[in-house]
Short mmCIF file of C-alpha atoms in Angstrom, two decimals:
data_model
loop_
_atom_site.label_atom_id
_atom_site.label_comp_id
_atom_site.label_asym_id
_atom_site.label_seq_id
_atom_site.Cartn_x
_atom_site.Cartn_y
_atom_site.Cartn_z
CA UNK A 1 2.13 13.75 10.30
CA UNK A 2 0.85 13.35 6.81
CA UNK A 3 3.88 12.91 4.48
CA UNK A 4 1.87 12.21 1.37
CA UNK A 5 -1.33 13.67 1.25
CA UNK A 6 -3.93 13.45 -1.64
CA UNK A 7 -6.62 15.75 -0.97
CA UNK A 8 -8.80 14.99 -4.01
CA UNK A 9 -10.89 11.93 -1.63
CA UNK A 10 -12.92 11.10 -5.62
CA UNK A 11 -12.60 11.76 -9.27
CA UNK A 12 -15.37 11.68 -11.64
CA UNK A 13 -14.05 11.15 -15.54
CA UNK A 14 -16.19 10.47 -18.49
CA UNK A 15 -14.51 7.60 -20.28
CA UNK A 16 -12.26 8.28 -23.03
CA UNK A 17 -10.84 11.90 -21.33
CA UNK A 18 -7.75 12.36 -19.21
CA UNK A 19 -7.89 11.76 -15.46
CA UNK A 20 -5.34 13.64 -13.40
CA UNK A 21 -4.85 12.49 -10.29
CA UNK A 22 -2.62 14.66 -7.59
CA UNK A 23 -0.49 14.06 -4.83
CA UNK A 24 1.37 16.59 -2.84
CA UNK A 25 4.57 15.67 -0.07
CA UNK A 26 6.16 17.08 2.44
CA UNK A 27 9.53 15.13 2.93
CA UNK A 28 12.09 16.69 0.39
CA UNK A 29 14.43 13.30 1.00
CA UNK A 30 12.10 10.97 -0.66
CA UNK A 31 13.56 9.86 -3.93
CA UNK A 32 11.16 7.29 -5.33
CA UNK A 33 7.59 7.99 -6.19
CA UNK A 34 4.96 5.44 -7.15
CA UNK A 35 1.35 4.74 -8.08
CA UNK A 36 -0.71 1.61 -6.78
CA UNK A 37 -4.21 0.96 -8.25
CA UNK A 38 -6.50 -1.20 -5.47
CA UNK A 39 -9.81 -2.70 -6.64
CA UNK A 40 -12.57 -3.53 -4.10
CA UNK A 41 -11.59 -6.60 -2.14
CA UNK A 42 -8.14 -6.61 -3.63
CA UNK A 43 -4.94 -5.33 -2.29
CA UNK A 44 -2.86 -2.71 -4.37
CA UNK A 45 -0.95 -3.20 -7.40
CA UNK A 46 2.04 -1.63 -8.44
CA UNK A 47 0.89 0.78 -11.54
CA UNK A 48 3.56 3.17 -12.46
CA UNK A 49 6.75 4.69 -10.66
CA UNK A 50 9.53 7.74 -10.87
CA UNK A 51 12.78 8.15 -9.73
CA UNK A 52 13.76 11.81 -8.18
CA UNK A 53 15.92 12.28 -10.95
CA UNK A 54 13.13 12.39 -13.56
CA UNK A 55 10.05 14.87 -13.92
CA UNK A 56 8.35 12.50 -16.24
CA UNK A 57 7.49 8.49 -17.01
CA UNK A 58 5.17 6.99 -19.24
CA UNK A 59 3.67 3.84 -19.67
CA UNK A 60 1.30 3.38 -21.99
CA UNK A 61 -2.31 5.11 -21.13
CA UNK A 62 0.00 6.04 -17.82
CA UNK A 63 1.96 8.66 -17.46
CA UNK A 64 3.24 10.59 -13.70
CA UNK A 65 4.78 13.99 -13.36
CA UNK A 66 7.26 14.78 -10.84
CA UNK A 67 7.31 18.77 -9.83
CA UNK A 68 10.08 18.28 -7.06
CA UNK A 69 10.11 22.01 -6.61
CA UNK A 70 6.56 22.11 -5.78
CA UNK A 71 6.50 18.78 -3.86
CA UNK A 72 4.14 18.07 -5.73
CA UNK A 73 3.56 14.54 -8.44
CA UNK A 74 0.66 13.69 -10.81
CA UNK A 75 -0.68 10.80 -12.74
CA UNK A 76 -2.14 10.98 -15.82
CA UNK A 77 -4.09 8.20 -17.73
CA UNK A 78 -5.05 9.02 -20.94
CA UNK A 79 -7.44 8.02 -22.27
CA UNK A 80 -9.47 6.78 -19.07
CA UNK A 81 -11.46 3.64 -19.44
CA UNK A 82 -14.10 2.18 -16.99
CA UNK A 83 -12.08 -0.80 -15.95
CA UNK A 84 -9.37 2.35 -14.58
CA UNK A 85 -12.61 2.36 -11.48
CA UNK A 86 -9.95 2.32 -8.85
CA UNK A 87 -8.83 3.55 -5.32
CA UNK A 88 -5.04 5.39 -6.73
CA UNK A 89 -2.53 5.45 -3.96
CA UNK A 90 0.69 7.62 -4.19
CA UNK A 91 3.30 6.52 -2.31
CA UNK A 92 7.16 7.70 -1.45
CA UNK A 93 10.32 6.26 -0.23
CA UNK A 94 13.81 7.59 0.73
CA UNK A 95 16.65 5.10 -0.78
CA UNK A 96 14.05 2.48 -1.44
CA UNK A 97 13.18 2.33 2.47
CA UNK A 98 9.36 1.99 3.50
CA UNK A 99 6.81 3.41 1.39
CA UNK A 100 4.61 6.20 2.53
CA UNK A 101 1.36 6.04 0.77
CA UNK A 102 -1.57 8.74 0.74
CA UNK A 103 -4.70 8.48 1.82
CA UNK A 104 -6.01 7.63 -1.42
CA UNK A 105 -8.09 8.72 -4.09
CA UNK A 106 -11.55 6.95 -5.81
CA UNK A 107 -11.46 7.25 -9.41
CA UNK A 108 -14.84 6.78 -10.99
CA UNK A 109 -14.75 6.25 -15.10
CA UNK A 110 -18.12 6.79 -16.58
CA UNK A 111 -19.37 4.88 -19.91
CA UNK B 1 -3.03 -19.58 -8.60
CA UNK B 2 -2.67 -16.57 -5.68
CA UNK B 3 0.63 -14.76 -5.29
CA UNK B 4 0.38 -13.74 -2.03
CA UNK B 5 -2.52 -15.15 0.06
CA UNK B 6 -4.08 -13.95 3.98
CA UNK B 7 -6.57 -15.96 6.12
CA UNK B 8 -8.99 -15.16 7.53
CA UNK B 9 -10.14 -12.35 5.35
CA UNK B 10 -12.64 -11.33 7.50
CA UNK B 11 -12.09 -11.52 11.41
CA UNK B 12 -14.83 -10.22 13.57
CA UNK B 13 -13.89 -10.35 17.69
CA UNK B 14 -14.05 -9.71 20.68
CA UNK B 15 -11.54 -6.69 22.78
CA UNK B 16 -9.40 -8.42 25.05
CA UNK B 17 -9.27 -11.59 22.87
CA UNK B 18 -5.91 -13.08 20.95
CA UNK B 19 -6.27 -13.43 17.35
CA UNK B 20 -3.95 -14.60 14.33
CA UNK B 21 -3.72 -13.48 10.90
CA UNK B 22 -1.47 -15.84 8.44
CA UNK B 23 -0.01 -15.02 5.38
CA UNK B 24 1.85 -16.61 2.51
CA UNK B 25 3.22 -16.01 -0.75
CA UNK B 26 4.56 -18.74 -3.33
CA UNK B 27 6.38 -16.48 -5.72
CA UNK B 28 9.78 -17.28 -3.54
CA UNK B 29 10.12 -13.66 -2.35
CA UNK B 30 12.80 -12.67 0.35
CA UNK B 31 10.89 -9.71 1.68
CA UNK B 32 7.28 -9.71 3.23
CA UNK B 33 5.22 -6.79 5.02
CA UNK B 34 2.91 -6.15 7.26
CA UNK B 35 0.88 -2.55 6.37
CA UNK B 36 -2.36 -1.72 8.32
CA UNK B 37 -5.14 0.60 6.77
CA UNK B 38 -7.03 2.50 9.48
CA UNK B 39 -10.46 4.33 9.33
CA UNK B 40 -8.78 7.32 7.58
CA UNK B 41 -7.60 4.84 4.28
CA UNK B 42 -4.03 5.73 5.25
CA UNK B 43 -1.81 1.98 4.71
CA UNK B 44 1.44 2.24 7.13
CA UNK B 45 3.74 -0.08 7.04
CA UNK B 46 3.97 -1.94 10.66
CA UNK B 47 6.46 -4.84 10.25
CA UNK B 48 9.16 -5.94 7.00
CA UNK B 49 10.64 -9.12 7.10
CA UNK B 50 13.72 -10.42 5.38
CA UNK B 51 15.11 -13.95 5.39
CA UNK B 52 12.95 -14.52 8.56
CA UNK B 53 14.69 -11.56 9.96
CA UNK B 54 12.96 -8.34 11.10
CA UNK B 55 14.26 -5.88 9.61
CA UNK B 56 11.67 -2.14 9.71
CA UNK B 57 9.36 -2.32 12.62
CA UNK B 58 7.61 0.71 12.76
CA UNK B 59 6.17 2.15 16.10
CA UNK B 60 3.49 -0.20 16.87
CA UNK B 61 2.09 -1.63 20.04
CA UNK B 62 3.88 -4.40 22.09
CA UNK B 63 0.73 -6.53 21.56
CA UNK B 64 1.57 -7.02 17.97
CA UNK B 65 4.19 -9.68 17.13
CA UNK B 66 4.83 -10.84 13.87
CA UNK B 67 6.20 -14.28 13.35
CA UNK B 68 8.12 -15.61 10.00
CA UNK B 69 7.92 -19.37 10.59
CA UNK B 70 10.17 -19.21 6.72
CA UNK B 71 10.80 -17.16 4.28
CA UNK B 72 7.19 -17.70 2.14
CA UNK B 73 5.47 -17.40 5.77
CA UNK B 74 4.79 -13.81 7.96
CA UNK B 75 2.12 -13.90 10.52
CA UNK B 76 0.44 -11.60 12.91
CA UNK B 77 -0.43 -12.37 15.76
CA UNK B 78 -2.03 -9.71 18.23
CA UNK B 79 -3.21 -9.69 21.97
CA UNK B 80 -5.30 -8.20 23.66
CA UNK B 81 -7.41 -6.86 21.15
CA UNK B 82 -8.55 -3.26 21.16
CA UNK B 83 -11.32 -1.49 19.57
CA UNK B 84 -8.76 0.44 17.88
CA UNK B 85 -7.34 -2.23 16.29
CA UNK B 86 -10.35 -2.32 13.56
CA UNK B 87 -8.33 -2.30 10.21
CA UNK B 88 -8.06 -3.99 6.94
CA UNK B 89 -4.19 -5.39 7.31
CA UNK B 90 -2.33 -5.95 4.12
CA UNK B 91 0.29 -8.48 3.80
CA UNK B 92 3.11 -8.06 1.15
CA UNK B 93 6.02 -9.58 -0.95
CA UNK B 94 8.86 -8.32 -2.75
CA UNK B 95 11.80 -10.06 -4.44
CA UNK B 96 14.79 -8.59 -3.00
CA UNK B 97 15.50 -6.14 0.21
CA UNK B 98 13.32 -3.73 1.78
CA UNK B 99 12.25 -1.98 -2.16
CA UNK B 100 9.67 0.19 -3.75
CA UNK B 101 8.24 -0.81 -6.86
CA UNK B 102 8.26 -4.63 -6.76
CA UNK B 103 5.98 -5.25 -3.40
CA UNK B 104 3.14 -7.44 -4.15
CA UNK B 105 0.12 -7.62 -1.71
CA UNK B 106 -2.31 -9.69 -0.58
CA UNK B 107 -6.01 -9.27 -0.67
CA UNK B 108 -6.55 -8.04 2.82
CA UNK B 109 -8.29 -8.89 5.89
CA UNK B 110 -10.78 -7.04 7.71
CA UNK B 111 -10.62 -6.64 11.71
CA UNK B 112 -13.56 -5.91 13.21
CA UNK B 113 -12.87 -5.30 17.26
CA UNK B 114 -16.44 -5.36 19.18
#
């Protein structure tokens, strides 16, 4: 019962391009979206989120699209840099209840 | 100075043993976390605590009780340790209720079940 999938497992970028990165979800109550960055060893950080109400949020080299008729929400880092070398988790909530995160995907920025 | 801190953060053990994983934070959160992250990179959230109280426990084994000695404190202890209980498990803070964008997590630790 995969809620949040993200079926891109890695993502190869040459440094200075855009990286999309794509998440897809099944549960049309969640309301809150949000991207978490984890480095090797680390746990995940909060990167970027967006409210249901939205379709777009930026922040800085970060920006995520919301598609709620597709399901479907995307983050965008422009331009990518080799310290962006990440795992990227999407995750959703419904009324700021438990996040459901993906499975993950590796982002690989090359110099 | 770590936010949010586990030990041990690697456990290797035995099946059928009891084992302990602690976890603090110091940035005087009322909400902590338990998530686990199995073989398939999936993290699910197993156990929120708020004010010592338990407030989401998700559908997880008897043989998994967290304990939240105070409110900068949320262990884990588990018994009877099964191979399927190999994970990284992520311990997590966040200022207010049971929220979204402010949860801040620890580094991990690794189960290894033999």
């Amino acid at each position: 019962d995969q809620q949040v999938k993200q079926n891109s497992p890695s993502l190869s970028v040459q440094e200075g391009r855009i990286s999309i990165l794509n998440c897809d979800y099944t549960n049309s109550m969640f309301d809150y979206f949000l991207w978490y960055k984890k480095y090797p060893a680390e746990g995940p950080t909060f990167l970027i989120s967006i409210s249901s109400i939205k379709d777009k949020n930026e922040d800085g080299r970060f920006t995520v699209f919301l598609n709620k008729s597709a399901k479907h929400l995307s983050l965008h880092i422009v331009p990518s840099q080799p310290g962006d070398s990440a795992v990227y988790f999407c995750a959703a909530s419904v009324g700021g209840n438990k996040l459901v995160f993906g499975a993950g995907t590796i982002l690989r920025v090359k110099s | 100075d770590t936010a949010v801190s586990q030990t041990p953060k690697y456990l290797v053990t035995q099946m059928g043993n009891d084992k302990s994983i602690k976890c603090e934070q110091n940035l005087g959160h009322d909400t902590m976390y338990w998530y686990k992250q199995d073989s398939k990179k999936f993290l699910k959230i197993m156990f929120s605590y708020n004010n010592k109280e338990l407030i989401i426990n998700e559908t997880v084994p008897n043989r998994f009780s967290p304990k939240s000695p105070d409110k900068a404190h949320l262990n884990l202890h588990i018994n009877s340790l099964e191979l399927g209980d190999s994970a990284v498990y992520f311990c997590a803070s966040s200022p207010y209720g049971v929220s979204t964008d402010t949860q801040y997590f620890g580094p991990g630790t690794r189960l290894t079940v033999l």
